[in-house]
CSV table of N, CA, C and O in Angstrom, one decimal:
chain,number,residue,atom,x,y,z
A,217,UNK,N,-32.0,-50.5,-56.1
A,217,UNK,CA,-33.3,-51.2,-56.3
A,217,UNK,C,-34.1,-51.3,-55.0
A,217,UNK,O,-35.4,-51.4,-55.1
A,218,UNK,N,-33.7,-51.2,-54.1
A,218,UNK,CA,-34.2,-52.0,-52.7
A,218,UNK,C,-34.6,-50.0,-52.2
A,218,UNK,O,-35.6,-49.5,-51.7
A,219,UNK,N,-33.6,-49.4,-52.6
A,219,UNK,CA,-34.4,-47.7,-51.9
A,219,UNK,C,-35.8,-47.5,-52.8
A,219,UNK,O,-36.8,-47.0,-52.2
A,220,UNK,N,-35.9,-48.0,-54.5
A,220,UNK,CA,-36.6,-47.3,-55.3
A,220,UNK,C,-38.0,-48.4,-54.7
A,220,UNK,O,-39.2,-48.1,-54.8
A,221,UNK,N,-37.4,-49.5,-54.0
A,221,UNK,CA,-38.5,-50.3,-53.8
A,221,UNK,C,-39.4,-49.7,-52.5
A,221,UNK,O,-40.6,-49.6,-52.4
A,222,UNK,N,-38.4,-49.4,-51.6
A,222,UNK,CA,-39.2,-49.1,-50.1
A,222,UNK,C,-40.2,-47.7,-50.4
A,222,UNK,O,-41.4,-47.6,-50.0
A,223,UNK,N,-39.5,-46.6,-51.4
A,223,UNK,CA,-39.9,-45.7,-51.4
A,223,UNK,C,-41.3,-45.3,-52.7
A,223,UNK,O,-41.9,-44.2,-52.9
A,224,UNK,N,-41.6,-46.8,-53.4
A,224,UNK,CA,-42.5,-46.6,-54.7
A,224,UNK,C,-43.7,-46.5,-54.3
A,224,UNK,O,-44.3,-45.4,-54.7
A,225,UNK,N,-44.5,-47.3,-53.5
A,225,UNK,CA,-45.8,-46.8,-52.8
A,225,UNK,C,-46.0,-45.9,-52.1
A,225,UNK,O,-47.2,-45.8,-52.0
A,226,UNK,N,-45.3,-44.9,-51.3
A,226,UNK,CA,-45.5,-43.7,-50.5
A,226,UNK,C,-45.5,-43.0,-51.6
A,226,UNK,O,-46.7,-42.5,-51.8
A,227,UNK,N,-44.5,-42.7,-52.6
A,227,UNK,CA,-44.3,-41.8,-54.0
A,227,UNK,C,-45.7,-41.7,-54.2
A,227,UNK,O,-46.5,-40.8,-54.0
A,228,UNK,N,-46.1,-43.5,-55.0
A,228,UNK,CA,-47.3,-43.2,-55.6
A,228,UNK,C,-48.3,-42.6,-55.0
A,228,UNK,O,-48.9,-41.7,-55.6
A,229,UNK,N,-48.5,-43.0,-53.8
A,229,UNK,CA,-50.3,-42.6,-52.8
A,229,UNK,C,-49.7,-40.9,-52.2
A,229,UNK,O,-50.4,-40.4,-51.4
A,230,UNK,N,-48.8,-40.3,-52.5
A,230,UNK,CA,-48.5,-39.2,-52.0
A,230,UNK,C,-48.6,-38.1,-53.3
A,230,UNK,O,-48.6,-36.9,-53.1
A,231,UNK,N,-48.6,-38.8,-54.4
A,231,UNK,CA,-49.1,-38.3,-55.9
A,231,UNK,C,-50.3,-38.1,-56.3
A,231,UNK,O,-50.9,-37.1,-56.8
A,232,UNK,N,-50.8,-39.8,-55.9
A,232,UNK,CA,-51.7,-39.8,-56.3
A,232,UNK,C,-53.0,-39.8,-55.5
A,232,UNK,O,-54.1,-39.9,-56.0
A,233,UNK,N,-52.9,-39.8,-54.5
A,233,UNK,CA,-53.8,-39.9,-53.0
A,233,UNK,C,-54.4,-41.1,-52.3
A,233,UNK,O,-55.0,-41.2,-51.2
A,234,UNK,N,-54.0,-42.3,-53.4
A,234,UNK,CA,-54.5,-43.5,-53.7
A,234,UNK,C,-53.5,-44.5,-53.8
A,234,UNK,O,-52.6,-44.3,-54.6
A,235,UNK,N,-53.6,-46.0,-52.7
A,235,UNK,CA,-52.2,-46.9,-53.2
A,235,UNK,C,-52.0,-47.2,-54.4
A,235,UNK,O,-53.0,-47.2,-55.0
A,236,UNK,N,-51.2,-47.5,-54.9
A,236,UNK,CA,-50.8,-48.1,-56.5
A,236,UNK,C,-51.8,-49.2,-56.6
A,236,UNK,O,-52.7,-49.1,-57.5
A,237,UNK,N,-51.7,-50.1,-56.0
A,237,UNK,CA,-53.0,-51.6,-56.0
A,237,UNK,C,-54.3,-51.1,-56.2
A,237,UNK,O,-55.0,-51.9,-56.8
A,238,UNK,N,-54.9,-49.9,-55.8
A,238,UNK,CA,-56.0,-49.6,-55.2
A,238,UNK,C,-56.4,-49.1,-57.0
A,238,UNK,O,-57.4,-49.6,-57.6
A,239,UNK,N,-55.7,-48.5,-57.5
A,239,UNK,CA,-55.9,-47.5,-59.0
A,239,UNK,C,-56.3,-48.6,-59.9
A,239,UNK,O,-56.0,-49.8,-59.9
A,240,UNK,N,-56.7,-48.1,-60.7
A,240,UNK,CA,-57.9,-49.1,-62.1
A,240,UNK,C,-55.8,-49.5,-63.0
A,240,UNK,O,-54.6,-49.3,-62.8
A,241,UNK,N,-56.5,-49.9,-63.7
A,241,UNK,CA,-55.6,-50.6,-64.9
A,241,UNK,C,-54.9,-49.1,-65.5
A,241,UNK,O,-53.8,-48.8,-65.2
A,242,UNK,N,-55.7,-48.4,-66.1
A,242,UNK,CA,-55.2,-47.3,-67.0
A,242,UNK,C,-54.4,-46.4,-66.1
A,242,UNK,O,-53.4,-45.8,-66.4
A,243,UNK,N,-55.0,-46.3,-65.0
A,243,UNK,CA,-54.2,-45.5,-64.0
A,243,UNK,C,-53.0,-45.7,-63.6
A,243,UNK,O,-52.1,-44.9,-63.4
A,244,UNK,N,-52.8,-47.0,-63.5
A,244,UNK,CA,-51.4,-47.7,-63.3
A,244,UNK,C,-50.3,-47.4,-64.6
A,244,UNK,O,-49.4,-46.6,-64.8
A,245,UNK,N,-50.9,-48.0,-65.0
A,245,UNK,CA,-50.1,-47.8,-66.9
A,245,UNK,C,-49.2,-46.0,-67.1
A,245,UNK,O,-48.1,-45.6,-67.5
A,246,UNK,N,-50.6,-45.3,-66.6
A,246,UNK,CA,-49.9,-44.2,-66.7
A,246,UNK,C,-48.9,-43.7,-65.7
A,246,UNK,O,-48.0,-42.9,-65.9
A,247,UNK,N,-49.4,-44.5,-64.4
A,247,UNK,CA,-48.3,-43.5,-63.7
A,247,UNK,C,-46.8,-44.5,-63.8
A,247,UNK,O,-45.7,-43.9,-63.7
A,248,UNK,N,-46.9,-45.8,-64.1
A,248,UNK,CA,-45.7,-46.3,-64.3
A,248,UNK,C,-44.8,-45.6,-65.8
A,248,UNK,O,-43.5,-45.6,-65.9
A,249,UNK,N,-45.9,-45.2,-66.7
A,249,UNK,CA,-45.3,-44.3,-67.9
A,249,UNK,C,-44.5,-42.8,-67.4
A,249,UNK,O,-43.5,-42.2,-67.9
A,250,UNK,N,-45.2,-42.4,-66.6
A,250,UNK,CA,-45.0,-41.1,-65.9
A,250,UNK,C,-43.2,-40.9,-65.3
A,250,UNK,O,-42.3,-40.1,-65.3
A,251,UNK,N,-43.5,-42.3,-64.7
A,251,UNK,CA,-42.5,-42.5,-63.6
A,251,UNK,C,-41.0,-43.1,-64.6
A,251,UNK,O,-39.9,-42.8,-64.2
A,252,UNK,N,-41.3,-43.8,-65.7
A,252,UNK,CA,-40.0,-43.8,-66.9
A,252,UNK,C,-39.9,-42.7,-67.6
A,252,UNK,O,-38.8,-42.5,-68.1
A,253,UNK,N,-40.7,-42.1,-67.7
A,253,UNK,CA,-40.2,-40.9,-68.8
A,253,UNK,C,-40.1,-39.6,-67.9
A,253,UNK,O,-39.8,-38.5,-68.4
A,254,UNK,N,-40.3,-39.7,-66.6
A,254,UNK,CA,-39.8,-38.5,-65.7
A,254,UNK,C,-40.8,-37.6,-66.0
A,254,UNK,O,-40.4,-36.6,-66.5
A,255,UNK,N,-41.9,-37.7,-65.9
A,255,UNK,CA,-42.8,-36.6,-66.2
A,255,UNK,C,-43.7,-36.6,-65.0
A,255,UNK,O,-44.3,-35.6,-64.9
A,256,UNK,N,-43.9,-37.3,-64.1
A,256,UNK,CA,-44.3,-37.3,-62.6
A,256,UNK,C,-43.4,-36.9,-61.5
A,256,UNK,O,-42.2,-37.0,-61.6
A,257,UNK,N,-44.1,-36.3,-60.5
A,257,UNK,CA,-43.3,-35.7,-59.5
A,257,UNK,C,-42.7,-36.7,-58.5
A,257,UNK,O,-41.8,-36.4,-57.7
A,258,UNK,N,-43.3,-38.4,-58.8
A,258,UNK,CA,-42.3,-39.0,-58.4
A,258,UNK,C,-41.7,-40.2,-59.1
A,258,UNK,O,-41.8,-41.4,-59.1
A,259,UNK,N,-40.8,-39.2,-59.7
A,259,UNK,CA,-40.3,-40.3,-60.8
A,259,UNK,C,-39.0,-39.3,-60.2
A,259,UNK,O,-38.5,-38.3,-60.7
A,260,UNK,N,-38.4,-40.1,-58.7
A,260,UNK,CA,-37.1,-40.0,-58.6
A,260,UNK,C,-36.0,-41.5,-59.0
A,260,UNK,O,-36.4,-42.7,-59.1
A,261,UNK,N,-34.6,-40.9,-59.2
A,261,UNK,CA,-34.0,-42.1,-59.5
A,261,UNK,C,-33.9,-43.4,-59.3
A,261,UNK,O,-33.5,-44.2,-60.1
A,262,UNK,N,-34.3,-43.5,-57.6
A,262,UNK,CA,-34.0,-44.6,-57.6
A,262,UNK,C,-35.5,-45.5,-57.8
A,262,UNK,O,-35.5,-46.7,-58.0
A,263,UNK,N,-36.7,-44.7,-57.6
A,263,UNK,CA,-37.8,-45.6,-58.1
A,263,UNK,C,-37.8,-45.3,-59.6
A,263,UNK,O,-39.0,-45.3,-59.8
A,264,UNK,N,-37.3,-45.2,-60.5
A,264,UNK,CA,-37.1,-45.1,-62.2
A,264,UNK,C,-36.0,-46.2,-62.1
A,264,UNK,O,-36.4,-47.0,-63.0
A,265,UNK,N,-35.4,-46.5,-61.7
A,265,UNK,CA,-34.6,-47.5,-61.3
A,265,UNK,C,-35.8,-49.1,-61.1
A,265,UNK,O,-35.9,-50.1,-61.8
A,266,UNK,N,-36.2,-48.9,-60.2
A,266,UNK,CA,-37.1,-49.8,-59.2
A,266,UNK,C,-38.0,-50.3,-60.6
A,266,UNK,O,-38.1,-51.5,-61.1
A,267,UNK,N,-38.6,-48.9,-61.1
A,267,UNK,CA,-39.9,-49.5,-62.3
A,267,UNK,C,-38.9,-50.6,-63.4
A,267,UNK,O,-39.0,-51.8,-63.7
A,268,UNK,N,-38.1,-49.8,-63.7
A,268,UNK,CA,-37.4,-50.7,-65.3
A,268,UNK,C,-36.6,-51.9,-64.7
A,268,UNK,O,-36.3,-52.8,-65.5
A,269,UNK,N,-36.4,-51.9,-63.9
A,269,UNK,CA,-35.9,-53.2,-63.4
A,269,UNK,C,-37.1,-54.5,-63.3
A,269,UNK,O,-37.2,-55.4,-64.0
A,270,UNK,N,-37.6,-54.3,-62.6
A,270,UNK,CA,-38.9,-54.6,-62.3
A,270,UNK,C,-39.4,-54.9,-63.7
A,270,UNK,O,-39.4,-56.1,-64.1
A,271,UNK,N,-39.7,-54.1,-64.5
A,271,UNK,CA,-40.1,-54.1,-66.1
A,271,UNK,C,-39.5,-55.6,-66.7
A,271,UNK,O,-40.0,-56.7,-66.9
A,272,UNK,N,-38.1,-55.2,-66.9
A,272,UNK,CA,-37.4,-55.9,-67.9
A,272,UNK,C,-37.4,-57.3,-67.1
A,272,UNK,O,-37.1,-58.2,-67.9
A,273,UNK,N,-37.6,-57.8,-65.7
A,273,UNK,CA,-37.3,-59.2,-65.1
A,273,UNK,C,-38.8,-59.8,-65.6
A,273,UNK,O,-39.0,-61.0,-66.0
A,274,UNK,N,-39.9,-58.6,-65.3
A,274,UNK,CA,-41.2,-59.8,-65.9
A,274,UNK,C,-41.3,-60.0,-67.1
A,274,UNK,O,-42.0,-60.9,-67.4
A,275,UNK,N,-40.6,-59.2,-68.3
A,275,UNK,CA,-40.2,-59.6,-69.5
A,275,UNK,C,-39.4,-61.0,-69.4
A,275,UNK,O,-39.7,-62.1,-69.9
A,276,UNK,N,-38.3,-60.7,-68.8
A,276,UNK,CA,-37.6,-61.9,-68.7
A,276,UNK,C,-38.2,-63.1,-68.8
A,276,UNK,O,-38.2,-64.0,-69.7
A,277,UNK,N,-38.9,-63.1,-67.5
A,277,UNK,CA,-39.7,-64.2,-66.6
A,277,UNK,C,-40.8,-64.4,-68.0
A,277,UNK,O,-40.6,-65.5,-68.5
A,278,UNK,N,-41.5,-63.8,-68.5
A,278,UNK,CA,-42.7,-64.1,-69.2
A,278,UNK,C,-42.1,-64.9,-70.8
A,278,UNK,O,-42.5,-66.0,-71.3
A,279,UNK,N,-41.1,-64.0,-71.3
A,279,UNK,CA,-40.2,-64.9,-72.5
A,279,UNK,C,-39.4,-66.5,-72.2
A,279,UNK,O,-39.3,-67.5,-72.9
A,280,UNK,N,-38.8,-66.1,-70.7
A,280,UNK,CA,-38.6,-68.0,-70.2
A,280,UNK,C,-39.6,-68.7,-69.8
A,280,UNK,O,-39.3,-69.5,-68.9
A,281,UNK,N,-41.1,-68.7,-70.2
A,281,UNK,CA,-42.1,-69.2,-69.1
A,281,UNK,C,-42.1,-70.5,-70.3
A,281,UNK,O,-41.9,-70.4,-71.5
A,282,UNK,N,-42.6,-71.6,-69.6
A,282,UNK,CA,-43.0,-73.0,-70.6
A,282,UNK,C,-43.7,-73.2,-71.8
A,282,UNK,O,-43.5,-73.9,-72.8
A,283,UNK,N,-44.8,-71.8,-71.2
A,283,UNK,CA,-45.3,-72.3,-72.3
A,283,UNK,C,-44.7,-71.1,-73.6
A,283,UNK,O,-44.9,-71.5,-74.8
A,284,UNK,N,-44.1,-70.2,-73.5
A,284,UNK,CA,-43.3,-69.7,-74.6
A,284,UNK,C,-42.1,-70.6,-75.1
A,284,UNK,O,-42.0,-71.0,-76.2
A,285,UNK,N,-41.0,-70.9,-73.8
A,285,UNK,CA,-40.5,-71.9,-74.6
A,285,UNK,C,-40.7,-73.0,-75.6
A,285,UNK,O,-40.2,-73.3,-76.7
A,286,UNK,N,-41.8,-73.8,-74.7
A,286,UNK,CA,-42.6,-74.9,-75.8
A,286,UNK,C,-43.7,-74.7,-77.3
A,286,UNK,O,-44.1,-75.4,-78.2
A,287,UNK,N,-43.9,-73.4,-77.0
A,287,UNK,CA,-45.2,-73.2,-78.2
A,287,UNK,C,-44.8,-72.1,-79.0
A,287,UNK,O,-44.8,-72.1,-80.2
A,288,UNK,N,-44.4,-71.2,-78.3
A,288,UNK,CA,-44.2,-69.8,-79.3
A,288,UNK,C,-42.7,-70.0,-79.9
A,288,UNK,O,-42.3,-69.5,-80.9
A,289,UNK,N,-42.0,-70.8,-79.2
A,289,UNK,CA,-40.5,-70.7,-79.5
A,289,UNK,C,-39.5,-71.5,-79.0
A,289,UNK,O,-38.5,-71.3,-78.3
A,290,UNK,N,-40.1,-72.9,-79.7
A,290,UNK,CA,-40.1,-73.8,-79.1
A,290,UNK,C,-38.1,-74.2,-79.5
A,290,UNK,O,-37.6,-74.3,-80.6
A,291,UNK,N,-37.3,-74.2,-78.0
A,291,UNK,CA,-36.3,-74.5,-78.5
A,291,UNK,C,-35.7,-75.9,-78.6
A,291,UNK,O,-36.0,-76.8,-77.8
A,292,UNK,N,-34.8,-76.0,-79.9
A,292,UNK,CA,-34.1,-77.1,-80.2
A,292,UNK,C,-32.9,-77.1,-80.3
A,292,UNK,O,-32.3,-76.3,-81.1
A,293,UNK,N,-32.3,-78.2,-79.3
A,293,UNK,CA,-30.8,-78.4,-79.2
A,293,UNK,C,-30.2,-78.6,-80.5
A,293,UNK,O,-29.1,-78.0,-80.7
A,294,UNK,N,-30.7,-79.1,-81.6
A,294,UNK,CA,-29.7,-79.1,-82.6
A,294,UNK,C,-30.4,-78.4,-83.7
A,294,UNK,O,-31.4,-78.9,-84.2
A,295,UNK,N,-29.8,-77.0,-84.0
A,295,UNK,CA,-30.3,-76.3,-85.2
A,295,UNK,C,-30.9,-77.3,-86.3
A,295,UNK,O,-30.5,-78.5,-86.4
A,296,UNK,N,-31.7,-76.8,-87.2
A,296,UNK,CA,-31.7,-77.6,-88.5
A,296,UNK,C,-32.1,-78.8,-88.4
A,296,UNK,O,-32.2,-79.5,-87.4
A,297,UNK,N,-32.5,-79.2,-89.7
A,297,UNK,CA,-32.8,-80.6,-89.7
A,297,UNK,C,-31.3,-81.1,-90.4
A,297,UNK,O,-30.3,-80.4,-90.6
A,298,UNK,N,-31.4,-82.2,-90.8
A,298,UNK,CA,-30.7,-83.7,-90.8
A,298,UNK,C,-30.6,-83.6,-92.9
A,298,UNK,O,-30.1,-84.6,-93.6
């Protein structure tokens, strides 16, 4: 995680000529698509690594956040009602 991390912004601005922060919305999207499905020149392992990790923790993070637990899915200690 920590190599695909040091090495993900040189990849990108050495791809793409431009930092990853600096690129529009769509631009990102794609090269982060690029870089999971290995179809970019830097989509080595350990940043394919780096992206889906990264991916699946702000998943995480966004499915535990308050207001999903309390509104969208809201949980209750005791199944069922009475």
């Amino acid at each position: 995680f920590l190599k695909g991390l040091g090495s993900f912004e040189a990849s990108v601005r050495k791809s793409n000529g431009i930092s990853f922060l600096s690129m529009e919305q769509d631009e990102r999207e794609k090269t982060l698509t690029g870089i999971l499905n290995k179809t970019t020149e830097s989509s080595g392992d350990e940043i394919k690594f780096f992206v889906s990790i990264t991916k699946q923790l702000t998943a995480d993070g966004y499915m535990q956040s308050e207001y999903i637990m309390k509104e969208v899915m809201p949980y209750t200690l005791i199944t069922g009602s009475y």
